[in-house]
Coordinates of C-alpha atoms and ligand atoms in Angstrom, one line a residue:
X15 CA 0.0 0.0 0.0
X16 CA 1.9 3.5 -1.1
X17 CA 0.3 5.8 0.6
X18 CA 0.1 3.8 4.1
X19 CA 1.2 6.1 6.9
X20 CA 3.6 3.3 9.1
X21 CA 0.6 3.8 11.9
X22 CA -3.0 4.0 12.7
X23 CA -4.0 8.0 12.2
X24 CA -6.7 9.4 14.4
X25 CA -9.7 11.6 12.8
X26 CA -11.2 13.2 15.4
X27 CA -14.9 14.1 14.7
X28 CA -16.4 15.5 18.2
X29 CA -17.3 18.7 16.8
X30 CA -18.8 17.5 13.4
X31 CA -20.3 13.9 14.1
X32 CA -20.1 14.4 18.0
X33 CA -21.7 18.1 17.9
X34 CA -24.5 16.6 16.1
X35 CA -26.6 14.6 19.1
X36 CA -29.6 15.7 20.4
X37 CA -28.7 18.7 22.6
X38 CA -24.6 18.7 22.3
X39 CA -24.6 22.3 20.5
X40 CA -21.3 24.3 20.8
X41 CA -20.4 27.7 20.4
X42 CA -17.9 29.0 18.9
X43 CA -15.3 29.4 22.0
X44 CA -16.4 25.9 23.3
X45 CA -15.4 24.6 19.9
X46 CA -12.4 26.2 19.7
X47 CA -11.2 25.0 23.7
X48 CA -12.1 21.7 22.2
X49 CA -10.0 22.3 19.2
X50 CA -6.7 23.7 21.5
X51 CA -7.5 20.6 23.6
X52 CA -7.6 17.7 20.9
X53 CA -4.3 19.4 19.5
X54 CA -2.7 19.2 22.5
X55 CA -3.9 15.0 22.8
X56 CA -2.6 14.8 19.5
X57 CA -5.2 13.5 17.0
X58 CA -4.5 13.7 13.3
X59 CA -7.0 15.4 11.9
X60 CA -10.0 17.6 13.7
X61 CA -12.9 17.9 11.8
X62 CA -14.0 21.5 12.7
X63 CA -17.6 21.3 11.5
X64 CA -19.9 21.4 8.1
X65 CA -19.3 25.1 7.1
X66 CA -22.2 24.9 4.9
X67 CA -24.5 24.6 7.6
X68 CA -24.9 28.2 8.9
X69 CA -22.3 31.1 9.4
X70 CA -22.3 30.3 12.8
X71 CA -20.7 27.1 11.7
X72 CA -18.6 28.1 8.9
X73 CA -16.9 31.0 11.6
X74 CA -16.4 27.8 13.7
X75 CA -14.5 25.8 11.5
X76 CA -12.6 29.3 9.8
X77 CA -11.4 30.2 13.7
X78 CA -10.6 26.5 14.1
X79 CA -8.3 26.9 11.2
X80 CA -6.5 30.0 11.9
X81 CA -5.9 29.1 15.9
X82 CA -5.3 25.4 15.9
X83 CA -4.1 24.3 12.2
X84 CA -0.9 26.1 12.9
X85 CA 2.7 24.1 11.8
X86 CA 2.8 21.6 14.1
X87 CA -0.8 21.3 14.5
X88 CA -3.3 18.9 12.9
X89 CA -4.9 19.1 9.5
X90 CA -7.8 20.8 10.2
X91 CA -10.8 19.4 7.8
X92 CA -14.7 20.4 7.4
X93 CA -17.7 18.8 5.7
X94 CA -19.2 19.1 2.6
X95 CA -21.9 17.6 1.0
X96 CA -21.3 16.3 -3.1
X97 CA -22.2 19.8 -4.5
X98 CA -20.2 22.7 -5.5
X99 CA -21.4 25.3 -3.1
X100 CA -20.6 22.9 -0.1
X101 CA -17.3 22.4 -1.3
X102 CA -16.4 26.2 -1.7
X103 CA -17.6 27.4 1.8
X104 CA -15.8 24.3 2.9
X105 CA -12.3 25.2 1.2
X106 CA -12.9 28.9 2.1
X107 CA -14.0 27.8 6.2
X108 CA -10.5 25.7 6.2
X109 CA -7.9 28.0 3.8
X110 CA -6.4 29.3 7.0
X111 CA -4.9 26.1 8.3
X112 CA -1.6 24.9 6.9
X113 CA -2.8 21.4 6.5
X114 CA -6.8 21.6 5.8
X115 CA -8.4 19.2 4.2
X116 CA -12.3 19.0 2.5
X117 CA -14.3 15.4 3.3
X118 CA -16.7 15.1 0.9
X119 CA -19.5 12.5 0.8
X120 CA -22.2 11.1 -0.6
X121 CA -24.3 8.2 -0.1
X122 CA -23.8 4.9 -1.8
X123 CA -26.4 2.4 -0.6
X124 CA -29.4 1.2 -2.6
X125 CA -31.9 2.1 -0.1
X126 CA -30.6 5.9 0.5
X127 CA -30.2 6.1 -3.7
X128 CA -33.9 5.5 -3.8
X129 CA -35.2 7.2 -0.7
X130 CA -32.6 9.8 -0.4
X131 CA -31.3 11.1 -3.2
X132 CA -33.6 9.8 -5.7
X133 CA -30.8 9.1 -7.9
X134 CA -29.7 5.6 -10.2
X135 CA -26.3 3.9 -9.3
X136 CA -25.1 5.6 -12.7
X137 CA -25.7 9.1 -11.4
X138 CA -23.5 9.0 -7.9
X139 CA -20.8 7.5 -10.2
X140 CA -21.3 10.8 -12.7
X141 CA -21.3 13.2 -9.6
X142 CA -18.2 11.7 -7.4
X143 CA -15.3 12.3 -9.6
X144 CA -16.9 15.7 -10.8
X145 CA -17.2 17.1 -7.2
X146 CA -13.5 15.0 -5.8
X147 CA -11.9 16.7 -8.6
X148 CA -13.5 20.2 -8.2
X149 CA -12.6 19.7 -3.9
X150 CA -8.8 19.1 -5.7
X151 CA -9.2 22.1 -7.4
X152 CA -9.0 23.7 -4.0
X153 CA -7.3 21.9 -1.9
X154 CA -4.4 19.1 -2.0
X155 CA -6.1 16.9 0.7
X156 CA -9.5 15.4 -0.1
X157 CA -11.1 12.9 1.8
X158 CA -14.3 11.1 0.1
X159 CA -17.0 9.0 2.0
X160 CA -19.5 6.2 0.5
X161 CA -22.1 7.0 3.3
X162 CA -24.0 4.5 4.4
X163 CA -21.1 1.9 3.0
X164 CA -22.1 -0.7 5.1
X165 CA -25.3 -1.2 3.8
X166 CA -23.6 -0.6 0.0
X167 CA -23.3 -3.4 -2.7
X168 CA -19.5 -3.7 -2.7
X169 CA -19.2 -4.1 -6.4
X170 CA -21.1 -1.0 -6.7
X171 CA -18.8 0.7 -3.8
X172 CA -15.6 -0.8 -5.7
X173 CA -16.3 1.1 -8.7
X174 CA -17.2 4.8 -7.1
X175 CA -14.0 4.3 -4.8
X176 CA -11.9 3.6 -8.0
X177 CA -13.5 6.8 -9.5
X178 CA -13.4 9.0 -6.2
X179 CA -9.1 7.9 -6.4
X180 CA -9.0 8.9 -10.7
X181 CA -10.7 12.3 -9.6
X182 CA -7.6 12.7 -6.8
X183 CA -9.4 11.9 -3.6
X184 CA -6.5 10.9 -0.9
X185 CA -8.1 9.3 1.9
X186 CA -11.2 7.0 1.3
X187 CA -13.9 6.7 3.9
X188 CA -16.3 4.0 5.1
X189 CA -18.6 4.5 6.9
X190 CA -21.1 1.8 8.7
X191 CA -23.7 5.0 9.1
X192 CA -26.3 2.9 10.6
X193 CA -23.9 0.9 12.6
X194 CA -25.8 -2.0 11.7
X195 CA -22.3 -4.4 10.2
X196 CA -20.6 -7.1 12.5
X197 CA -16.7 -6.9 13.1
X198 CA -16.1 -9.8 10.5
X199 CA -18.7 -8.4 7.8
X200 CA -16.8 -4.9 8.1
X201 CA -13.5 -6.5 8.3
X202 CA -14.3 -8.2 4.9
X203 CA -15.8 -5.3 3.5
X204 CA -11.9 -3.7 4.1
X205 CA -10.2 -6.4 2.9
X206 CA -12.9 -6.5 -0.3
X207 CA -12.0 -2.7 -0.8
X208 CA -8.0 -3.6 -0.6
X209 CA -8.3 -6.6 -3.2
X210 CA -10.7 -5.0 -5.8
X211 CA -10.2 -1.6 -6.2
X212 CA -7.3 -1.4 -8.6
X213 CA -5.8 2.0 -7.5
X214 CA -6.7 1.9 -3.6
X215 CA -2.5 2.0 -3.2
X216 CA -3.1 5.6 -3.9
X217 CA -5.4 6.3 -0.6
X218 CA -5.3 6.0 3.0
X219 CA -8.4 3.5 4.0
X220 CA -10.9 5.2 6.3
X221 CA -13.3 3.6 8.9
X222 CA -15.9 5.9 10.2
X223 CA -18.9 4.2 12.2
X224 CA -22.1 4.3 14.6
X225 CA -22.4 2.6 17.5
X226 CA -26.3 1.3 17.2
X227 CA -25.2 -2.2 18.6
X228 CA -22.4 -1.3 20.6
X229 CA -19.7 -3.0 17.8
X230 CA -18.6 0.2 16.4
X231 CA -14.5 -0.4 18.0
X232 CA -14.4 -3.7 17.7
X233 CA -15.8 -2.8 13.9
X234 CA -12.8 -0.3 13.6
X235 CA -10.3 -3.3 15.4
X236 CA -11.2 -5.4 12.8
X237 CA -10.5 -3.1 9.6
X238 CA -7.2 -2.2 10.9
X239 CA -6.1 -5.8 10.7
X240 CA -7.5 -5.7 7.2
X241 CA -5.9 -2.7 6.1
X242 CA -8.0 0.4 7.3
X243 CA -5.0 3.2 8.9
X244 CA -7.3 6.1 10.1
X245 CA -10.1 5.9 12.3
X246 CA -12.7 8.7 12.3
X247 CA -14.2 8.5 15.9
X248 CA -15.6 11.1 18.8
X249 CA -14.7 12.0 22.5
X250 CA -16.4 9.9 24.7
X251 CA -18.3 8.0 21.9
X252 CA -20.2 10.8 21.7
X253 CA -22.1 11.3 18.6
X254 CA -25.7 10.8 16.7
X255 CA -28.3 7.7 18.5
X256 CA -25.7 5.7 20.3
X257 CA -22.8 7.4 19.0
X258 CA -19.5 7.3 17.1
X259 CA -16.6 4.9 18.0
X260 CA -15.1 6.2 20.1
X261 CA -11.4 8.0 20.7
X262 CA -10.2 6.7 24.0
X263 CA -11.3 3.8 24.0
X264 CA -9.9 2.7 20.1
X265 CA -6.6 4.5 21.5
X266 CA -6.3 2.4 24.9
X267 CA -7.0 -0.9 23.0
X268 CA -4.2 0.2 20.1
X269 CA -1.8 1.0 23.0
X270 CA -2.3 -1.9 25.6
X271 CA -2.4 -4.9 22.9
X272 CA 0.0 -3.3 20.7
X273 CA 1.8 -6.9 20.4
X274 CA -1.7 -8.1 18.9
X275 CA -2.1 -5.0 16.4
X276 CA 1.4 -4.8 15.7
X277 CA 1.8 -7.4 12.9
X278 CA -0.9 -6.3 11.1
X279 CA 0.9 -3.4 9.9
X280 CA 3.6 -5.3 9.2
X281 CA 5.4 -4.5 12.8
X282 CA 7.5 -7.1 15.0
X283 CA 4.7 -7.6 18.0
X284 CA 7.4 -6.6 20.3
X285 CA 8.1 -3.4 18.4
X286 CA 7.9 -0.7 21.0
X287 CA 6.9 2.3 18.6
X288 CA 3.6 3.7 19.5
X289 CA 0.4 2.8 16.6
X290 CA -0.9 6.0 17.0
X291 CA 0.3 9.9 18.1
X292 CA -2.3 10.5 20.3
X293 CA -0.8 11.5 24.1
X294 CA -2.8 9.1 26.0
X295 CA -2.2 11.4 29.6
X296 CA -4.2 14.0 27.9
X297 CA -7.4 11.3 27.4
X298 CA -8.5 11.9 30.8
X299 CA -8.6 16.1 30.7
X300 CA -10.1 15.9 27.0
X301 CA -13.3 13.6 28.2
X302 CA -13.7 15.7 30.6
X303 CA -14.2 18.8 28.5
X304 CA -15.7 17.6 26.1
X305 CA -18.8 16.3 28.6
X306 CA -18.7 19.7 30.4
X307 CA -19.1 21.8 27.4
X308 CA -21.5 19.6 25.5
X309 CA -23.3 17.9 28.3
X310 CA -24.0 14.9 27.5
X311 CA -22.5 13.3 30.9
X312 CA -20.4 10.0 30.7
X313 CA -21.7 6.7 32.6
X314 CA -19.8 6.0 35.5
X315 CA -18.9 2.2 33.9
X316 CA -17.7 3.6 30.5
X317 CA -14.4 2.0 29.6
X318 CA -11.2 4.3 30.0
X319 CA -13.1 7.4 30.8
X320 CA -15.9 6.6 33.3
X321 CA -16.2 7.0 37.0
X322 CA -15.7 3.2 37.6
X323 CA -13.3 2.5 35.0
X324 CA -10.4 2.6 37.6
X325 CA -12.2 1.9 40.9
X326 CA -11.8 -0.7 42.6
X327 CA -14.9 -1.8 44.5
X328 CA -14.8 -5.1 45.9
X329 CA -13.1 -6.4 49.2
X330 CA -11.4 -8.9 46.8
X331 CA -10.1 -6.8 43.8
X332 CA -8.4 -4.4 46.4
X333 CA -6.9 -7.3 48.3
X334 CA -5.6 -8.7 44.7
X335 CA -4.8 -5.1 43.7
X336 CA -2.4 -4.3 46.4
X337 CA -0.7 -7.5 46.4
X338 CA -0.2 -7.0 42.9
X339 CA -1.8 -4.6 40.6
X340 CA -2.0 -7.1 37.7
X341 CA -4.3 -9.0 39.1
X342 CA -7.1 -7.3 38.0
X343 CA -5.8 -4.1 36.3
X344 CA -4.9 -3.6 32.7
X345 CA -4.0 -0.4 32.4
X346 CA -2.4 2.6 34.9
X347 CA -4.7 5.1 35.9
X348 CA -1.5 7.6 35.4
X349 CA -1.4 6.6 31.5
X350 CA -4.9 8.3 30.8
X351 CA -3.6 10.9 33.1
X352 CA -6.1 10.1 35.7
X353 CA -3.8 11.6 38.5
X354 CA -5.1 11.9 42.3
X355 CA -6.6 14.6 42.0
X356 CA -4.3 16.4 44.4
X357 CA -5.1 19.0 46.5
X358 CA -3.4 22.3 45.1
X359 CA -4.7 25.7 46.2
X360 CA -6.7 27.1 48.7
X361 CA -7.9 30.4 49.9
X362 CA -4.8 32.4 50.5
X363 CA -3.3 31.3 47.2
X364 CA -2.3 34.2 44.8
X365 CA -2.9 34.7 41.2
X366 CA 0.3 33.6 39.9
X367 CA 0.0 30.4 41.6
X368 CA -3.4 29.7 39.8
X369 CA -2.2 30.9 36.6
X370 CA 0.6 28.6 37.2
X371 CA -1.4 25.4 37.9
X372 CA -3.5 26.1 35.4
X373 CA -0.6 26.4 33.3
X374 CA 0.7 22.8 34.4
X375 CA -3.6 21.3 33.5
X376 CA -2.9 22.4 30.3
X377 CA -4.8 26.2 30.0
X378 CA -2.9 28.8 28.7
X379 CA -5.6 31.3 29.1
X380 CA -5.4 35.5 28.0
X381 CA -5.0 38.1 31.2
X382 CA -8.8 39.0 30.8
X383 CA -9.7 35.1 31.2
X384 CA -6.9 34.7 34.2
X385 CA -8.5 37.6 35.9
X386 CA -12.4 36.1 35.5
X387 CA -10.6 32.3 36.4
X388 CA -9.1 33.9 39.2
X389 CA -12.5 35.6 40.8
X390 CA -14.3 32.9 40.5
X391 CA -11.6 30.9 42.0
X392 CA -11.5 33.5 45.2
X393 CA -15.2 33.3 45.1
X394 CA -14.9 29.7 45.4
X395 CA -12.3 29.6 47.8
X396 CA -14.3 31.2 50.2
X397 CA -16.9 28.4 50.5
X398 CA -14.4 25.6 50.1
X399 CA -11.1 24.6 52.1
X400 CA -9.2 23.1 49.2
X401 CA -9.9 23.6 45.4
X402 CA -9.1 20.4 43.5
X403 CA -7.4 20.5 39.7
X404 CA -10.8 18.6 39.1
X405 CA -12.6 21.9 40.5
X406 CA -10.2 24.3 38.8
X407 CA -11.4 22.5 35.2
X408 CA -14.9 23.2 36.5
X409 CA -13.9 27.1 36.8
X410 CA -12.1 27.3 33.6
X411 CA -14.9 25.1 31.2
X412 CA -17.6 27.0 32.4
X413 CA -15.9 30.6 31.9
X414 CA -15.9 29.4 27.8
X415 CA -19.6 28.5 28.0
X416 CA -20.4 32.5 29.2
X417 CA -19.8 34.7 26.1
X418 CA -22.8 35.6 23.5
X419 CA -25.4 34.9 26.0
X420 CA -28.6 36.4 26.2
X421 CA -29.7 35.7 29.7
X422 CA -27.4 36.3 32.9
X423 CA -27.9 34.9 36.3
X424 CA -27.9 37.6 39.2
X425 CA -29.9 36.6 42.3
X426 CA -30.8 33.5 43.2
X427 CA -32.7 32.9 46.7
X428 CA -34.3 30.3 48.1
X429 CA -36.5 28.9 51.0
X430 CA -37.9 25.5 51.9
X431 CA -37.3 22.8 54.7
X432 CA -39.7 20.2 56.6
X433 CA -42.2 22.4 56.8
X434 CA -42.1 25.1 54.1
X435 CA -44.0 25.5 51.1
X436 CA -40.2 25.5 48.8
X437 CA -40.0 29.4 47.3
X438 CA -37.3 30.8 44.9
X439 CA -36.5 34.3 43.9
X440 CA -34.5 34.7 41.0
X441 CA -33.0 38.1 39.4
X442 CA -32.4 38.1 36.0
X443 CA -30.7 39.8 33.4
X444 CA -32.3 39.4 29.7
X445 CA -30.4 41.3 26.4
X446 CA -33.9 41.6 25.5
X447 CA -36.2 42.7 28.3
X448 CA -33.6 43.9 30.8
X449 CA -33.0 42.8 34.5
X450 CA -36.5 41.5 36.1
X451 CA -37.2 39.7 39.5
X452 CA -39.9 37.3 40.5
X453 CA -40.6 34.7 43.0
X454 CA -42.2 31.0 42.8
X455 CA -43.3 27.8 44.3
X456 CA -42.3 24.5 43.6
X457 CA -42.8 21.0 44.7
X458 CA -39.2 21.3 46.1
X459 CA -36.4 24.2 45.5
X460 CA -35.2 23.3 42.1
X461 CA -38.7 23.1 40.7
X462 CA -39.2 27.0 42.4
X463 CA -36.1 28.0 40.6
X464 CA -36.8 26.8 37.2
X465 CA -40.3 27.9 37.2
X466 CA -39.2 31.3 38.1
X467 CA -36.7 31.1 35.4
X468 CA -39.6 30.2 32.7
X469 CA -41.8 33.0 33.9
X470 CA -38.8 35.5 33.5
X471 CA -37.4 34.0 30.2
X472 CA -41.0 33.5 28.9
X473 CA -40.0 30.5 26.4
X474 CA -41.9 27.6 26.9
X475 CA -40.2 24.3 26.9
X476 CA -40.3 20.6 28.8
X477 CA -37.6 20.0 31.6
X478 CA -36.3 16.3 30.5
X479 CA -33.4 15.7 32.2
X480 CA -31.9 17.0 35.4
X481 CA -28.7 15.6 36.8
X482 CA -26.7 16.2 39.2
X483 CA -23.2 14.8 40.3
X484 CA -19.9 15.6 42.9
X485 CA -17.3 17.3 41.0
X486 CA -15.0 15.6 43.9
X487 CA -15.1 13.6 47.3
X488 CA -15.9 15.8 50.6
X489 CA -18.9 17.6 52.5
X490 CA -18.0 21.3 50.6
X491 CA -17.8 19.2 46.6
X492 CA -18.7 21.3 44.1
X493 CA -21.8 20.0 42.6
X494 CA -22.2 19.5 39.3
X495 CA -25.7 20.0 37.4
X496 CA -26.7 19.1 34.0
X497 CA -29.8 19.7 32.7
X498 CA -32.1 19.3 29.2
X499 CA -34.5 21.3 27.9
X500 CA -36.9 19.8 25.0
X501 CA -38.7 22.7 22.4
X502 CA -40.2 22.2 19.4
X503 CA -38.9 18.4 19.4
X504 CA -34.8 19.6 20.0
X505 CA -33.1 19.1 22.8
X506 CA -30.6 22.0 24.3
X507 CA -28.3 21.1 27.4
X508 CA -26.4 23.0 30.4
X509 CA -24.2 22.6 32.6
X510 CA -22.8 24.5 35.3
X511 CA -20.6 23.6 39.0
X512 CA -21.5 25.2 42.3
X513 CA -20.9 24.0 45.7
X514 CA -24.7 24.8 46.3
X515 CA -26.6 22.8 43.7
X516 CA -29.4 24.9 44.0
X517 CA -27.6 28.2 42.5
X518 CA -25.6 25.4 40.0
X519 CA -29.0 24.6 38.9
X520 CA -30.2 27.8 38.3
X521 CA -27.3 28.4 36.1
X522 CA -27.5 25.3 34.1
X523 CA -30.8 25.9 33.3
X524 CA -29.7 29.9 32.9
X525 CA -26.8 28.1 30.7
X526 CA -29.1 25.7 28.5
X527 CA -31.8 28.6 27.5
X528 CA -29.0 30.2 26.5
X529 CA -28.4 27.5 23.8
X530 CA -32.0 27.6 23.3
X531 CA -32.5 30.9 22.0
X532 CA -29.1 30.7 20.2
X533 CA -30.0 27.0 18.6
X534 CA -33.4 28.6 17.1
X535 CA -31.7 31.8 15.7
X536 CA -29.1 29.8 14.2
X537 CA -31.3 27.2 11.7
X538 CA -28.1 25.0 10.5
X539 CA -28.3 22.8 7.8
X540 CA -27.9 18.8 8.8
X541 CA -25.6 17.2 6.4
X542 CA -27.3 14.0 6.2
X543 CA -30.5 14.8 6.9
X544 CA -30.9 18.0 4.5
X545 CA -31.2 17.3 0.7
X546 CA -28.5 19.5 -1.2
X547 CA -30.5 22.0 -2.3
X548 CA -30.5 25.1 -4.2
X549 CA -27.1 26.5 -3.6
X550 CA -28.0 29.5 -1.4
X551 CA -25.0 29.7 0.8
X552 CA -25.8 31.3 4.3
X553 CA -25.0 34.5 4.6
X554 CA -21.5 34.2 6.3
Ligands
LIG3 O1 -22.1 8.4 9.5 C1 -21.8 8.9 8.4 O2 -21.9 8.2 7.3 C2 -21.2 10.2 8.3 C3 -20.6 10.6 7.0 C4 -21.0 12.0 6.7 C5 -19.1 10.4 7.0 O3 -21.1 10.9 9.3
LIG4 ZN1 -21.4 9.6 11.1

């Protein structure tokens, strides 16, 4: 295979793929703290966004480009559907990067010909070499996708991948979009791809896959042993109905039974080089983010990134543990850079020793930022003996979720106990109708505050999730809320960390209309989901 890269390259796609679950909407600074933070983990490639979809987006990915694809930065890639005016706002969103790269797709399968596109096997084989070799036309790098490959004949798929390479396409994606293939169907698939398409020397193989039954790594395992050498996959798995494959976990299994991959790509088993780039200390930071910003909160038993992953419950694994950590432990905490969580500041601590610790978790942040970090960190130091690094990340991921917003939190009171009809009064500031207080009864204090909230924000919508967890261990833990707000049939989360979870409440759900108002203003295109249409390019 010419163009294989020696290693397994990691496509990241949380703020493409993962941004598109129900209620995971970014802005533009979370994306971009996302972006800083999967360079510094070390993927590959980020896939910014679909630039097509809205100027919101397209300012996402451009920003992405110009701060993050720097020279020893990752390529830095967006979406496009098969049409011309996708593919220019594309090349346009990514031109600042020094490596960018346009992934272009279009479906392949019988049943999304006829339901989706309405188009004969003949047409997808006229339009993918026109638009690969128009996406060459403005850029060097051009990744194409048989969507829905999975469900594709593979004759048919042999033919458009052979014409996707003619028209210059350098990486070739597929995609199990349904997540509906078996690890040995999609490792055949691969190997299918490798035997029968006469020019695939010229491409890297892509896998790219949901994770409706739950086999999406084991699907990705299985084409790398059959040839595949990038992996398109999300943070914490997260990404449309069950998800994408996901990062961590494809990484861990790459690095922990590197003497089983290693021959497949032609390797001693005992060869000691790494398969992939990614610095596996940062996984444990990044998931973290990534679930702060988007909200979508990661079950405690999740592999490499839960709660559990690392605890060690029972009388019998701790006995076996201490005699010997091998007994029932595969990997170091310390490798995912799970440290313990030490204590590291506390209220008479100065700025420069925040900025410096923050410096050491990885957040280079601008003197305005530093000054906000450092109030709230004051503020919080106040009401708590010892702030954590874990509680410092809380600080710092909720400062990115404050700028554009409409609604501000100011006041937030409550009263209720044994015998007390529970009663909230909430102050708050609105772009729109200025700053307004009212008070309200609920069937406990929450309920007061977010029905206070609804009368001031005056935007219906259904509460359908409320969560709420310890940032860390200890009677003055931070708690953390998450909550999920349903409108029209979409789903807009929030988060926020306060050591009462009353007033962390109250700014969740402050935080999550936030995303409300700005989701409906917005009106992105989905790239699946939205026929290519007239080319009336958003406004940008
Ligand atoms: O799942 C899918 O097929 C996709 C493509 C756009 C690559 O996300
Ligand atoms: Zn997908």
């Amino acid at each position: 295979m010419a163009k294989d890269p020696g290693r397994v390259l990691i496509f990241d796609t949380t703020l493409r793929d993962g941004e598109q679950s129900p209620g995971a909407s970014l802005n533009l600074e979370e994306k971009l703290a996302i972006a800083q933070q999967l360079a510094r983990l070390g993927v590959d490639v980020i896939e910014a966004g679909f630039p097509f979809a809205s100027a919101g987006d397209f300012a996402a990915v451009q920003r992405i480009a110009q701060q993050v694809g720097g020279e020893s930065g990752p390529i830095i890639c967006g979406l496009a559907r098969a049409s011309k005016s996708d593919i220019k706002a594309c090349a346009d969103a990514v031109k600042p990067a020094l490596h960018s790269r346009i992934h272009t797709f279009i479906a392949t399968s019988d049943i999304h010909l006829e339901h989706k596109l309405r188009k004969s096997r003949q047409e997808v084989l006229g339009i993918v070499p026109d638009m690969v070799s128009y996406a060459r036309s403005l850029v060097e790098d051009v990744e194409f996708s048989c969507e829905d490959a999975g469900r594709s004949d593979p004759d048919f798929l042999y033919e458009v991948i052979e014409a996707a390479i003619n028209a210059g396409a350098t990486t070739i994606n597929i995609p199990d979009t349904v997540g509906y293939t078996t690890p040995s169907e999609f490792g055949t698939l691969i190997a299918g791809i490798n035997q029968n398409v006469p020019n695939i020397g010229e491409a890297v193989i892509s896998v790219h896959g949901h994770n409706d039954l739950g086999l999406a790594v084991a699907n990705f395992l299985e084409a790398i042993k059959n040839g595949a050498r990038q992996l398109e996959c999300t943070i914490n798995g997260i990404g449309e109905r069950a998800g994408n494959a996901s990062l961590e976990e494809l990484v861990m299994a790459l690095h922990v039974r590197r003497r089983h991959y290693n021959p497949f790509l032609g390797r001693d088993a005992d060869s000691p080089t790494p398969l992939t780039a990614v610095r596996t200390e940062e996984i444990t930071k990044t998931s973290r983010l990534v679930s702060n910003l988007t909200g979508m909160v990661v079950q405690p038993n999740k592999a490499i990134v839960g709660a559990n992953a690392f605890a060690h419950e029972s009388g019998i694994h701790q006995d076996g543990v201490l005699k010997n950590r091998l007994t029932y432990e595969i990997i170091d905490a310390r490798t995912v850079g799970l440290s313990d969580n030490r204590i590291s500041l506390g209220k008479l601590s100065g700025r420069s020793a925040v900025r410096a610790r923050l410096e050491e978790l990885g957040y280079d942040l601008t003197r305005e930022d530093l000054d906000e970090a450092f109030a709230r960190f004051k503020d919080l130091a106040d009401r708590k003996r010892e702030i954590t690094d874990r509680d410092l990340e809380a600080i710092v991921s909720e400062q990115v979720q404050q700028p554009e917003a409409r609604f501000q939190l100011k006041l937030v009171q409550v009263s209720c106990g044994s015998s007390l009809r529970p009663t909230a009064t909430v102050t708050l500031s609105d772009d729109d109708a200025g700053e307004r207080t009212v008070s309200a009864v609920g069937t406990g204090p929450v309920d007061a505050v977010c029905s206070a909230l609804n009368t001031l924000a005056g935007i219906p919508n259904d509460l359908i999730e409320f969560s709420v967890k310890s940032v860390t261990e200890g009677i003055d833990a931070m708690g953390e809320v998450t909550i999920r707000l349903r409108r029209d049939g979409s789903l807009y989360s929030g988060h926020a960390a306060d050591t009462d979870v009353v007033v962390a409440a109250a700014m969740a759900f402050v935080n999550a209309l936030n995303r409300l108002v700005a989701g409906e203003a917005k009106q992105s295109l989905h790239p699946q989901k939205d026929a290519v249409g007239p080319p009336s390019r958003p406004t940008l």
